[in-house]
Short mmCIF file of C-alpha atoms in Angstrom, two decimals:
data_model
loop_
_atom_site.label_atom_id
_atom_site.label_comp_id
_atom_site.label_asym_id
_atom_site.label_seq_id
_atom_site.Cartn_x
_atom_site.Cartn_y
_atom_site.Cartn_z
CA GLN E 1 -43.43 136.40 -81.52
CA GLY E 2 -47.04 135.52 -80.32
CA MET E 3 -49.76 138.02 -81.81
CA LEU E 4 -46.75 140.59 -82.66
CA GLY E 5 -45.64 137.93 -85.02
CA ASP E 6 -49.07 136.86 -86.37
CA VAL E 7 -49.80 140.78 -87.58
CA LEU E 8 -46.52 141.01 -88.92
CA GLY E 9 -46.89 137.66 -90.89
CA GLY E 10 -50.34 139.01 -91.90
CA LEU E 11 -49.27 142.57 -92.78
CA ALA E 12 -45.95 140.73 -95.18
CA ARG E 13 -48.49 138.66 -96.91
CA ARG E 14 -51.08 141.50 -97.61
CA ALA E 15 -48.03 143.63 -99.21
CA VAL E 16 -46.61 141.32 -101.40
CA PHE E 17 -49.91 140.08 -103.21
CA MET E 18 -50.65 143.56 -103.57
CA ALA E 19 -47.54 144.34 -105.21
CA GLU E 20 -47.85 141.48 -107.44
CA ALA E 21 -51.34 142.41 -108.44
CA GLU E 22 -49.70 145.93 -108.87
CA ARG E 23 -47.19 144.15 -111.66
CA LEU E 24 -49.41 142.73 -113.05
CA GLY E 25 -51.80 145.22 -113.81
CA LEU E 26 -54.90 143.83 -112.29
CA THR E 27 -57.35 146.42 -111.10
CA VAL E 28 -60.66 146.22 -109.09
CA THR E 29 -63.57 148.08 -109.82
CA ARG E 30 -66.09 150.59 -108.16
CA GLU E 31 -68.83 147.55 -108.23
CA MET E 32 -66.07 145.30 -106.82
CA GLU E 33 -66.03 147.27 -104.09
CA LYS E 34 -69.48 148.04 -103.57
CA SER E 35 -70.27 144.40 -103.39
CA HIS E 36 -67.80 143.77 -101.13
CA VAL E 37 -68.48 146.57 -98.68
CA ALA E 38 -72.52 145.46 -99.07
CA ASN E 39 -72.11 142.12 -98.04
CA GLU E 40 -69.92 142.57 -95.03
CA THR E 41 -71.33 141.04 -91.79
CA ALA E 42 -70.69 144.13 -89.82
CA PHE E 43 -72.49 146.30 -91.55
CA LEU E 44 -75.91 144.63 -92.37
CA ASP E 45 -78.78 145.45 -89.75
CA GLU E 46 -80.97 143.22 -88.73
CA THR E 47 -83.13 142.26 -91.86
CA GLY E 48 -80.09 141.56 -93.32
CA GLN E 49 -79.72 144.41 -95.58
CA PHE E 50 -76.84 147.06 -96.09
CA SER E 51 -77.19 150.02 -93.55
CA VAL E 52 -75.87 153.14 -93.79
CA LEU E 53 -75.52 154.46 -91.10
CA ARG E 54 -74.27 150.40 -89.12
CA PHE E 55 -71.64 151.54 -92.07
CA ARG E 56 -70.76 154.18 -90.86
CA ASP E 57 -70.96 154.16 -87.02
CA THR E 58 -69.06 151.16 -87.30
CA LEU E 59 -66.30 152.35 -89.10
CA ALA E 60 -66.16 155.53 -86.79
CA ARG E 61 -65.92 153.17 -83.18
CA ALA E 62 -62.84 151.28 -85.07
CA GLY E 63 -61.01 155.37 -86.07
CA LEU E 64 -61.43 154.83 -89.98
CA ASP E 65 -63.00 157.17 -92.23
CA GLU E 66 -64.71 156.01 -95.49
CA GLU E 67 -61.61 156.85 -97.47
CA SER E 68 -59.48 155.16 -95.65
CA TYR E 69 -61.64 151.70 -95.60
CA LEU E 70 -62.12 151.90 -98.97
CA ASN E 71 -58.39 152.06 -99.85
CA TYR E 72 -58.16 148.75 -97.38
CA VAL E 73 -60.59 147.38 -99.45
CA ASN E 74 -59.37 147.77 -102.41
CA GLY E 75 -55.91 146.46 -101.95
CA GLU E 76 -57.63 143.37 -100.19
CA LEU E 77 -59.56 143.07 -103.74
CA GLN E 78 -56.48 143.65 -105.96
CA GLY E 79 -54.13 140.78 -104.10
CA GLY E 80 -56.88 138.88 -103.49
CA GLN E 81 -57.57 138.17 -107.66
CA ILE E 82 -53.98 136.54 -107.59
CA PHE E 83 -55.12 134.27 -104.71
CA ALA E 84 -58.57 133.47 -106.12
CA ALA E 85 -57.13 132.17 -109.36
CA LEU E 86 -55.67 129.62 -107.16
CA ILE E 87 -58.69 128.45 -105.47
CA PRO E 88 -60.20 126.17 -108.17
CA GLY E 89 -57.78 123.98 -108.16
CA VAL E 90 -57.51 123.06 -104.17
CA ASN E 91 -60.03 120.53 -103.54
CA TYR E 92 -59.31 117.88 -100.92
CA SER E 93 -59.38 114.12 -101.91
CA PRO E 94 -63.22 113.38 -101.28
CA ALA E 95 -62.57 109.40 -101.45
CA LEU E 96 -60.20 110.72 -98.09
CA ALA E 97 -62.47 113.11 -96.31
CA ALA E 98 -64.92 110.21 -96.92
CA GLU E 99 -62.26 107.72 -95.36
CA ILE E 100 -61.47 110.61 -92.28
CA ALA E 101 -65.03 111.03 -91.97
CA ALA E 102 -65.71 107.26 -91.46
CA TRP E 103 -63.04 106.94 -88.86
CA ARG E 104 -64.24 110.06 -87.09
CA LEU E 105 -67.84 108.94 -86.48
CA GLU E 106 -67.54 105.17 -85.92
CA ARG E 107 -68.64 103.97 -82.59
CA ARG E 108 -68.36 101.26 -80.31
CA VAL E 109 -69.94 99.51 -77.82
CA ILE E 110 -68.75 97.64 -75.04
CA SER E 111 -69.53 95.62 -71.74
CA TYR E 112 -66.75 96.83 -69.23
CA VAL E 113 -66.33 95.66 -65.52
CA GLU E 114 -64.58 97.98 -62.90
CA ILE E 115 -62.25 96.59 -60.85
CA ASP E 116 -61.38 99.06 -57.41
CA VAL E 117 -57.74 99.63 -56.60
CA SER E 118 -58.42 99.10 -52.99
CA ALA E 119 -55.54 100.67 -50.82
CA ASP E 120 -57.02 99.70 -47.67
CA ALA E 121 -57.86 96.39 -48.18
CA ALA E 122 -53.77 96.05 -49.32
CA ALA E 123 -51.80 93.68 -46.23
CA THR E 124 -49.59 96.27 -44.17
CA PRO E 125 -46.22 95.84 -44.60
CA THR E 126 -43.35 93.74 -42.41
CA GLU E 127 -40.67 96.08 -40.66
CA ALA E 128 -38.52 94.11 -43.29
CA GLU E 129 -40.50 95.10 -46.08
CA LEU E 130 -40.21 98.86 -44.62
CA ASP E 131 -36.83 98.88 -44.88
CA ALA E 132 -36.41 97.48 -48.52
CA TRP E 133 -38.58 99.91 -49.97
CA TYR E 134 -37.07 102.91 -48.39
CA ALA E 135 -33.44 101.20 -49.21
CA ASP E 136 -34.73 101.58 -52.81
CA ASN E 137 -36.90 104.58 -52.82
CA GLY E 138 -35.59 106.71 -49.95
CA GLU E 139 -34.98 109.90 -52.31
CA SER E 140 -38.72 110.20 -52.89
CA TYR E 141 -39.20 111.04 -49.65
CA ASP E 142 -36.68 113.91 -49.16
CA SER E 143 -37.50 116.98 -47.71
CA PRO E 144 -37.62 119.98 -50.24
CA ASP E 145 -36.02 123.11 -50.23
CA LEU E 146 -38.40 125.05 -47.46
CA ARG E 147 -38.48 128.32 -46.04
CA SER E 148 -39.90 129.26 -42.99
CA VAL E 149 -42.11 132.63 -43.03
CA THR E 150 -43.55 135.36 -40.35
CA ALA E 151 -46.30 136.90 -42.44
CA LEU E 152 -48.40 139.65 -41.27
CA VAL E 153 -51.94 139.38 -43.60
CA LEU E 154 -54.68 142.14 -43.83
CA SER E 155 -57.87 140.50 -45.36
CA PRO E 156 -61.29 140.77 -45.41
CA GLU E 157 -61.56 137.02 -43.83
CA GLY E 158 -59.23 137.81 -41.01
CA LEU E 159 -61.41 141.30 -40.12
CA LEU E 160 -64.64 139.55 -40.42
CA ASP E 161 -64.53 139.42 -36.19
CA ASP E 162 -64.41 143.45 -36.22
CA VAL E 163 -67.68 144.36 -38.25
CA GLU E 164 -71.12 144.57 -37.26
CA VAL E 165 -73.71 144.76 -39.72
CA SER E 166 -76.95 146.31 -38.44
CA GLU E 167 -80.99 145.24 -39.36
CA ASP E 168 -81.22 148.25 -40.48
CA ASP E 169 -78.83 147.75 -42.89
CA LEU E 170 -80.02 144.12 -43.70
CA ARG E 171 -83.41 145.52 -44.60
CA ALA E 172 -82.16 148.29 -46.54
CA GLU E 173 -79.69 145.77 -49.09
CA TYR E 174 -82.64 143.65 -49.25
CA GLU E 175 -84.63 146.55 -50.50
CA ALA E 176 -82.23 147.25 -53.19
CA ARG E 177 -81.63 143.87 -54.27
CA SER E 178 -85.47 143.38 -54.78
CA ASP E 179 -85.09 141.87 -58.31
CA ASN E 180 -82.13 139.52 -57.38
CA PHE E 181 -85.29 137.49 -55.10
CA ILE E 182 -87.85 137.60 -57.14
CA THR E 183 -87.96 134.90 -59.63
CA PRO E 184 -90.39 136.19 -62.65
CA GLU E 185 -93.07 134.28 -64.07
CA ARG E 186 -92.54 131.83 -66.48
CA ARG E 187 -94.79 130.08 -69.15
CA VAL E 188 -93.95 127.54 -71.74
CA ILE E 189 -95.57 129.02 -75.12
CA ARG E 190 -96.34 127.32 -78.84
CA GLN E 191 -96.71 130.18 -81.68
CA MET E 192 -97.53 130.06 -85.16
CA VAL E 193 -97.09 132.96 -87.40
CA PHE E 194 -99.32 133.71 -90.18
CA ALA E 195 -98.58 136.76 -93.40
CA ALA E 196 -102.47 137.53 -93.26
CA GLU E 197 -105.19 137.62 -90.19
CA ASP E 198 -107.60 135.92 -91.78
CA GLU E 199 -105.24 132.95 -91.97
CA ALA E 200 -104.53 133.68 -88.15
CA ALA E 201 -107.95 133.94 -87.19
CA ASP E 202 -108.93 130.37 -89.15
CA ALA E 203 -106.26 128.70 -87.22
CA VAL E 204 -107.93 130.18 -83.90
CA ASN E 205 -111.26 128.99 -84.65
CA ARG E 206 -110.10 125.68 -85.55
CA ILE E 207 -108.30 125.23 -82.42
CA LYS E 208 -111.67 126.30 -80.22
CA ALA E 209 -113.21 124.16 -82.43
CA GLY E 210 -111.63 121.46 -80.88
CA GLU E 211 -108.63 120.58 -83.13
CA SER E 212 -105.57 120.64 -81.61
CA PHE E 213 -102.40 123.13 -81.66
CA ALA E 214 -100.03 120.94 -83.48
CA ASP E 215 -102.92 119.38 -86.29
CA VAL E 216 -103.26 123.42 -86.71
CA ALA E 217 -99.83 123.92 -87.46
CA MET E 218 -99.09 121.31 -89.24
CA ALA E 219 -102.17 121.41 -91.52
CA MET E 220 -101.76 125.61 -92.19
CA LEU E 221 -97.54 125.61 -92.29
CA SER E 222 -96.28 122.48 -92.49
CA LEU E 223 -94.51 122.63 -88.76
CA THR E 224 -93.98 120.31 -86.37
CA ASP E 225 -95.14 120.26 -82.59
CA ASP E 226 -90.98 121.12 -82.11
CA ASP E 227 -91.21 124.28 -84.87
CA THR E 228 -94.03 125.42 -83.03
CA ARG E 229 -92.52 125.94 -79.29
CA LEU E 230 -90.56 129.10 -77.94
CA GLY E 231 -90.19 127.30 -75.23
CA SER E 232 -90.09 128.22 -71.00
CA LEU E 233 -90.08 132.52 -71.12
CA VAL E 234 -90.90 135.14 -68.88
CA ALA E 235 -92.89 138.11 -69.71
CA GLU E 236 -89.92 140.37 -71.52
CA ASP E 237 -88.68 137.73 -73.86
CA LEU E 238 -91.48 138.50 -75.69
CA THR E 239 -92.66 141.65 -77.88
CA GLU E 240 -94.80 144.01 -76.43
CA GLU E 241 -97.31 143.30 -78.54
CA LEU E 242 -97.02 139.57 -77.86
CA SER E 243 -95.97 139.77 -74.00
CA ALA E 244 -99.47 140.68 -72.26
CA PRO E 245 -101.86 138.46 -74.01
CA ALA E 246 -99.80 135.82 -73.50
CA PHE E 247 -99.15 136.38 -69.67
CA ASP E 248 -102.79 137.06 -69.03
CA ALA E 249 -104.28 133.58 -70.72
CA ALA E 250 -105.04 130.80 -69.27
CA THR E 251 -103.13 127.48 -69.88
CA GLY E 252 -104.28 125.62 -73.59
CA GLU E 253 -106.18 128.64 -74.45
CA ALA E 254 -105.92 130.05 -78.50
CA ILE E 255 -103.91 133.76 -78.15
CA GLY E 256 -104.63 135.94 -81.22
CA PRO E 257 -104.21 136.81 -83.76
CA LEU E 258 -101.76 139.58 -83.17
CA ALA E 259 -100.29 141.82 -85.14
CA THR E 260 -96.30 142.41 -84.86
CA ALA E 261 -93.88 143.47 -87.40
CA LEU E 262 -92.98 139.97 -87.86
CA GLY E 263 -96.48 138.88 -88.94
CA GLN E 264 -99.29 137.84 -86.96
CA HIS E 265 -99.44 135.48 -84.63
CA VAL E 266 -101.34 132.68 -83.02
CA LEU E 267 -99.76 131.76 -79.29
CA MET E 268 -101.35 128.78 -76.78
CA VAL E 269 -99.97 128.72 -73.03
CA ASP E 270 -99.04 125.28 -72.43
CA ASP E 271 -97.71 125.61 -68.32
CA ILE E 272 -96.92 128.01 -66.16
CA THR E 273 -94.86 128.24 -63.41
CA PRO E 274 -95.81 131.10 -61.01
CA SER E 275 -93.61 134.04 -59.44
CA THR E 276 -91.57 133.59 -56.29
CA THR E 277 -90.41 135.81 -53.74
CA VAL E 278 -87.46 134.65 -51.86
CA SER E 279 -88.62 136.58 -48.20
CA PHE E 280 -85.97 138.56 -46.08
CA GLU E 281 -85.64 135.88 -43.40
CA ASP E 282 -84.57 133.64 -45.82
CA ALA E 283 -82.46 136.16 -47.93
CA ARG E 284 -81.05 137.48 -44.36
CA PRO E 285 -77.58 134.64 -44.14
CA GLY E 286 -76.80 135.28 -47.29
CA LEU E 287 -76.60 139.40 -47.25
CA ALA E 288 -75.26 138.78 -43.92
CA THR E 289 -72.53 137.33 -45.37
CA SER E 290 -72.14 139.85 -48.55
CA LEU E 291 -72.65 143.12 -46.33
CA GLU E 292 -70.13 141.85 -43.73
CA ARG E 293 -67.14 140.61 -46.38
CA GLU E 294 -67.81 144.08 -47.61
CA ALA E 295 -67.92 145.89 -44.52
CA ALA E 296 -64.33 143.77 -44.11
CA THR E 297 -62.89 144.36 -47.27
CA ASP E 298 -63.63 148.34 -46.56
CA LEU E 299 -61.97 147.98 -43.23
CA VAL E 300 -59.02 146.47 -45.03
CA TYR E 301 -58.45 149.95 -47.46
CA SER E 302 -58.80 151.92 -44.35
CA ARG E 303 -56.00 150.01 -42.28
CA ILE E 304 -53.79 150.12 -45.09
CA ALA E 305 -52.55 153.71 -44.01
CA THR E 306 -51.82 152.48 -40.73
CA LEU E 307 -50.16 149.47 -41.14
CA GLU E 308 -47.76 151.43 -44.06
CA ASP E 309 -46.94 154.14 -40.82
CA SER E 310 -46.27 151.40 -38.64
CA LEU E 311 -43.75 150.10 -40.69
CA SER E 312 -42.02 152.98 -42.19
CA SER E 313 -42.08 154.90 -38.58
CA GLY E 314 -39.67 150.96 -38.47
CA ALA E 315 -41.66 148.90 -36.40
CA THR E 316 -41.61 145.30 -36.87
CA LEU E 317 -43.67 143.24 -38.57
CA GLU E 318 -45.15 141.91 -35.13
CA GLU E 319 -45.56 145.44 -33.92
CA ALA E 320 -47.15 146.72 -37.17
CA ALA E 321 -50.09 143.66 -37.12
CA ARG E 322 -51.02 144.97 -33.52
CA ALA E 323 -51.25 148.47 -34.66
CA ALA E 324 -52.98 147.56 -37.84
CA GLY E 325 -55.28 144.43 -36.14
CA ALA E 326 -53.96 142.41 -38.79
CA GLU E 327 -53.43 138.33 -38.68
CA LEU E 328 -49.91 137.27 -37.59
CA VAL E 329 -49.52 133.78 -39.55
CA THR E 330 -46.00 131.59 -39.10
CA ILE E 331 -45.66 128.83 -41.70
CA ASP E 332 -42.86 126.27 -40.74
CA GLY E 333 -41.55 125.03 -43.62
CA MET E 334 -43.24 125.92 -47.25
CA ASP E 335 -41.42 124.72 -50.58
CA ARG E 336 -41.97 126.61 -53.17
CA SER E 337 -45.15 124.91 -54.84
CA GLY E 338 -47.02 125.85 -51.30
CA ARG E 339 -46.71 122.79 -49.90
CA ASP E 340 -45.36 121.24 -46.24
CA ILE E 341 -42.19 118.77 -45.69
CA ASP E 342 -44.99 116.12 -46.74
CA GLY E 343 -46.09 117.23 -50.05
CA ASN E 344 -49.38 118.56 -48.37
CA ALA E 345 -50.90 121.70 -49.65
CA LEU E 346 -51.02 125.08 -47.22
CA ASP E 347 -53.86 126.50 -46.86
CA GLY E 348 -54.28 130.10 -46.39
CA ILE E 349 -51.92 133.18 -47.61
CA ALA E 350 -49.92 129.90 -48.58
CA ALA E 351 -51.96 129.15 -51.20
CA ASP E 352 -51.95 132.61 -53.40
CA THR E 353 -49.21 132.54 -55.76
CA LYS E 354 -48.12 135.77 -55.47
CA PHE E 355 -47.30 135.07 -52.19
CA ARG E 356 -45.12 132.40 -52.65
CA GLN E 357 -43.50 133.68 -55.88
CA SER E 358 -42.75 136.84 -52.59
CA VAL E 359 -41.54 134.09 -50.15
CA TRP E 360 -38.80 132.60 -52.67
CA THR E 361 -37.45 135.64 -53.81
CA ALA E 362 -37.20 137.07 -50.19
CA ASP E 363 -34.03 138.08 -48.68
CA ILE E 364 -33.72 136.11 -45.50
CA ASN E 365 -34.31 137.52 -42.06
CA GLU E 366 -35.60 140.78 -43.76
CA ASP E 367 -39.04 142.50 -43.20
CA GLY E 368 -40.34 143.15 -46.88
CA PHE E 369 -42.85 145.74 -48.15
CA VAL E 370 -46.75 145.38 -48.12
CA GLU E 371 -48.05 143.58 -51.11
CA GLU E 372 -51.44 143.19 -52.44
CA THR E 373 -52.85 139.60 -53.72
CA ASN E 374 -55.92 139.56 -55.75
CA ALA E 375 -58.56 138.99 -53.03
CA ASP E 376 -58.41 142.41 -51.38
CA THR E 377 -55.61 140.91 -49.59
CA PHE E 378 -52.29 142.62 -48.14
CA PHE E 379 -49.03 141.05 -46.81
CA VAL E 380 -45.80 142.27 -45.34
CA LEU E 381 -43.58 139.30 -45.04
CA ARG E 382 -40.44 137.98 -43.30
CA VAL E 383 -38.49 134.82 -44.20
CA ASN E 384 -36.84 133.66 -41.33
CA SER E 385 -35.11 130.30 -42.35
CA GLU E 386 -34.21 128.44 -45.63
CA ALA E 387 -33.43 124.69 -44.86
CA PRO E 388 -31.87 122.79 -48.29
CA SER E 389 -33.61 119.65 -49.67
CA ALA E 390 -32.27 116.82 -47.33
CA PRO E 391 -33.04 112.95 -46.51
CA ARG E 392 -35.04 111.86 -44.10
CA PRO E 393 -35.13 109.08 -41.66
CA LEU E 394 -37.52 106.26 -42.23
CA ALA E 395 -39.22 107.13 -39.06
CA ASP E 396 -40.07 110.73 -39.91
CA VAL E 397 -42.07 109.38 -43.41
CA ARG E 398 -42.96 106.17 -41.62
CA ASP E 399 -46.67 106.42 -42.52
CA ARG E 400 -46.19 108.04 -45.92
CA VAL E 401 -44.14 104.91 -46.72
CA ILE E 402 -46.84 102.33 -45.87
CA ALA E 403 -49.48 103.93 -48.07
CA ASP E 404 -47.15 103.91 -50.69
CA ILE E 405 -46.41 100.18 -50.50
CA LYS E 406 -50.11 99.30 -49.74
CA LEU E 407 -51.10 101.48 -52.77
CA GLU E 408 -48.59 99.58 -55.29
CA ARG E 409 -49.88 96.51 -53.83
CA ALA E 410 -53.30 97.27 -54.49
CA VAL E 411 -52.89 98.78 -58.39
CA GLU E 412 -50.66 95.02 -58.66
CA ALA E 413 -53.95 93.58 -56.99
CA ALA E 414 -56.62 94.91 -59.71
CA ARG E 415 -54.02 94.66 -62.67
CA ALA E 416 -53.98 90.19 -61.87
CA THR E 417 -57.71 90.25 -61.06
CA ALA E 418 -57.94 92.21 -64.66
CA GLU E 419 -55.49 90.14 -66.19
CA SER E 420 -57.52 87.49 -65.24
CA MET E 421 -60.55 88.40 -66.58
CA VAL E 422 -58.91 88.97 -69.75
CA ALA E 423 -58.01 85.66 -70.21
CA ALA E 424 -60.89 83.74 -69.41
CA ASP E 425 -63.53 82.62 -72.06
CA ASN E 426 -66.50 84.65 -70.55
CA LEU E 427 -66.65 88.36 -69.44
CA ALA E 428 -69.80 87.62 -67.74
CA ASP E 429 -68.00 84.68 -66.04
CA ALA E 430 -64.98 86.36 -64.70
CA ALA E 431 -67.33 89.28 -63.52
CA LYS E 432 -69.17 86.67 -61.53
CA ALA E 433 -66.10 84.77 -60.20
CA ASN E 434 -64.87 88.22 -58.87
CA ASN E 435 -67.85 89.58 -57.46
CA VAL E 436 -68.07 92.17 -60.02
CA THR E 437 -70.95 93.84 -62.51
CA VAL E 438 -70.82 93.87 -66.12
CA ILE E 439 -71.84 97.23 -67.14
CA GLU E 440 -72.72 98.29 -70.97
CA SER E 441 -72.06 101.36 -72.36
CA PRO E 442 -73.52 102.89 -74.63
CA ALA E 443 -72.35 103.63 -78.31
CA MET E 444 -69.38 105.75 -78.05
CA ARG E 445 -67.11 107.66 -80.55
CA ARG E 446 -63.03 107.24 -80.11
CA ASP E 447 -63.29 110.50 -77.79
CA GLY E 448 -65.14 108.88 -75.52
CA VAL E 449 -68.12 111.32 -76.66
CA SER E 450 -71.73 110.11 -74.81
CA PHE E 451 -70.02 107.72 -72.45
CA ASP E 452 -70.78 108.89 -68.88
CA HIS E 453 -67.37 107.66 -66.99
CA SER E 454 -64.43 109.55 -65.68
CA ALA E 455 -62.09 107.83 -68.17
CA ALA E 456 -64.02 107.48 -70.80
CA ARG E 457 -61.23 108.90 -73.40
CA LEU E 458 -58.78 106.23 -72.01
CA ILE E 459 -61.77 103.67 -72.00
CA ALA E 460 -62.79 104.51 -75.75
CA ALA E 461 -58.72 104.74 -76.94
CA LYS E 462 -58.67 101.50 -75.89
CA ALA E 463 -61.85 99.99 -77.35
CA PHE E 464 -60.89 101.38 -80.37
CA THR E 465 -57.79 99.18 -80.82
CA LEU E 466 -59.84 96.52 -80.02
CA GLY E 467 -61.69 93.99 -82.76
CA LEU E 468 -65.13 92.30 -82.33
CA ASP E 469 -65.02 90.40 -79.29
CA GLU E 470 -61.94 91.18 -78.41
CA THR E 471 -61.12 91.89 -74.37
CA SER E 472 -58.76 93.86 -72.92
CA PHE E 473 -58.17 96.53 -69.77
CA VAL E 474 -56.87 99.64 -69.06
CA GLU E 475 -55.63 101.12 -65.50
CA THR E 476 -57.49 104.80 -64.69
CA GLY E 477 -55.31 105.08 -61.63
CA ASP E 478 -58.08 104.49 -59.14
CA GLN E 479 -59.51 101.49 -61.04
CA ALA E 480 -58.54 98.30 -63.40
CA VAL E 481 -61.49 98.23 -66.05
CA VAL E 482 -61.59 95.40 -68.28
CA MET E 483 -63.47 95.45 -71.48
CA THR E 484 -65.02 93.62 -74.18
CA VAL E 485 -66.04 95.05 -77.65
CA ASN E 486 -69.71 93.97 -78.08
CA ALA E 487 -70.55 95.71 -81.48
CA ILE E 488 -68.79 98.30 -83.87
CA MET E 489 -71.08 100.15 -85.72
CA PRO E 490 -69.76 101.72 -88.94
CA ALA E 491 -70.96 105.71 -89.66
CA GLU E 492 -73.21 105.47 -92.58
CA GLY E 493 -75.97 107.37 -94.37
CA GLU E 494 -76.93 110.95 -94.04
CA ALA E 495 -74.27 111.53 -90.55
CA LEU E 496 -71.38 110.46 -93.03
CA ALA E 497 -72.36 112.67 -95.51
CA ASP E 498 -72.57 115.78 -93.91
CA GLU E 499 -68.83 114.69 -92.16
CA THR E 500 -67.41 113.86 -95.14
CA GLU E 501 -68.65 117.40 -96.61
CA ARG E 502 -67.49 118.92 -93.40
CA MET E 503 -64.16 117.21 -93.47
CA GLN E 504 -63.79 117.60 -97.26
CA THR E 505 -64.89 121.59 -96.60
CA SER E 506 -62.06 122.05 -93.66
CA LEU E 507 -59.53 120.22 -95.59
CA SER E 508 -59.63 122.13 -98.53
CA ALA E 509 -59.42 125.35 -96.37
CA ASN E 510 -56.13 123.71 -94.59
CA VAL E 511 -54.83 123.46 -97.90
CA ALA E 512 -55.94 126.45 -99.27
CA SER E 513 -54.03 128.34 -96.12
CA SER E 514 -51.10 126.56 -97.08
CA LEU E 515 -50.90 127.35 -100.35
CA GLU E 516 -51.31 131.00 -99.60
CA GLY E 517 -48.36 130.49 -97.22
CA ILE E 518 -46.41 128.90 -99.98
CA VAL E 519 -47.44 131.84 -102.98
CA ALA E 520 -46.28 134.54 -100.58
CA ASN E 521 -43.05 133.11 -99.66
CA GLY E 522 -42.48 132.50 -103.19
CA LEU E 523 -43.56 135.82 -103.98
CA THR E 524 -41.09 137.90 -101.35
CA ARG E 525 -38.29 136.83 -103.77
CA THR E 526 -39.65 138.96 -106.26
CA HIS E 527 -41.46 141.90 -104.21
CA GLU E 528 -39.09 143.14 -100.73
CA VAL E 529 -40.78 143.57 -98.18
CA SER E 530 -40.07 145.56 -94.95
CA ILE E 531 -42.05 146.57 -91.75
CA ASN E 532 -41.60 148.31 -88.95
CA ALA E 533 -41.86 145.98 -86.35
CA GLN E 534 -41.28 148.52 -83.71
CA ALA E 535 -44.51 151.08 -85.02
CA VAL E 536 -46.63 147.71 -85.23
CA GLN E 537 -45.47 146.89 -81.59
CA ASN E 538 -46.37 150.60 -80.56
CA LEU E 539 -49.49 150.46 -82.20
CA LEU E 540 -50.61 147.26 -80.31
CA ILE E 541 -49.62 147.50 -76.56
CA GLY E 542 -48.43 151.18 -76.88
CA GLN E 543 -45.76 153.73 -76.15
CA PRO E 544 -42.89 152.27 -74.48
CA ASN E 545 -42.11 154.24 -71.44
#
């Protein structure tokens, strides 16, 4: 049911908890309501305090008044008291959470070699081998169901030759987009913020006397160098009080004290990247492409009326294409996925999903109607013929068969080399004998994070099935990767403690959610729930026509 099912389920759970709370005589005090509202993040201002203005504005934008919202809160708090009584007893096993955390954080280091699958190096099959392969695998070369199509296509790309952009247009567009061609000056800035102006002034004097910004920040505020870094900023990133002084100063100069609502600031500029401007000549190619595309798009829409008039007057696709200046495209054989008889992807309009769907739902030998794709492109098609799937003679697919045999041989050769290397006593010696390089991975987790390899997940999954110093291999499709586990690094210390806490919190929440569902299901035996699903659906997606 998707979203509708989720909404209905939520309404049902809320209803039974509220009904049970009412049966038990549970009440909600005014203080409970005030506390709930005051802690709702949507109603807090920038300082984290409850804002009456934000409260009323949020309710107004949601289409609620204060009374209806408080009634909703009352129901939530009333029903929530039942579930809240169960929560203290919901606590996932700390020991099991620690085991899961340790499993997730364990890391491994491997040495590995890559054996390429090189189809070009494989032996070319003989005629007898070709015949034998085709006899066993001929069905895989059958032609798919194919339709041959003639399509009238009206697109911006097809009309680019019909538009011209003048020099004046280009210069006007350059001026209109001038902000896009200017890269503003950036400055790498550090900052200290003090409560009192005299403290900030003291910090400035100490820096001017020869102390480093980092030493002063540590001595006066216990801030590390990283704590003070604001990063690379443009002037607009800073408040008005800080922007001008910071962007007027030289590098290495102590700036301040500067007062803002947050306190007294001391700044220092470490590096300056000057502003740059792309010249008109450098911007010209991009501007021309953009304006030509815009003009061609406008031309598409101006010619739609001509196209529709031609078709409505009985013109053929060919005649309508000439009248509207549209392209006439012929596709001699397209399958349902937009590929040709050999499985090669067709480009142009055949790559469009809607076009392909229309091709395979259209009647044969009937001109269609004007349809629009997602790229300001319109088309009208006619299916000329359809050919069902059929066997193909070896002569028609000879190149494909040869390529497939050579690929299989290359895969088998890479696999055999990998197996021989696994059987060897030493990966380094085996690699040298096979003229491949041994690479050492970084410490990686089970998901391959931190391992920069296109098959990182696959390789990591295999590595975590091996013991220390064990060797095995995986096949990625274009390689066989042979690996030996060099180190197994258990999780420990603060990282393990943090992950254990996170896992316990997450798993306990999952258990609590499941328990809520079980309790709600049980309460439906006591309280009958009836929900008008049609009304909810109308609210979500509107009234049906």
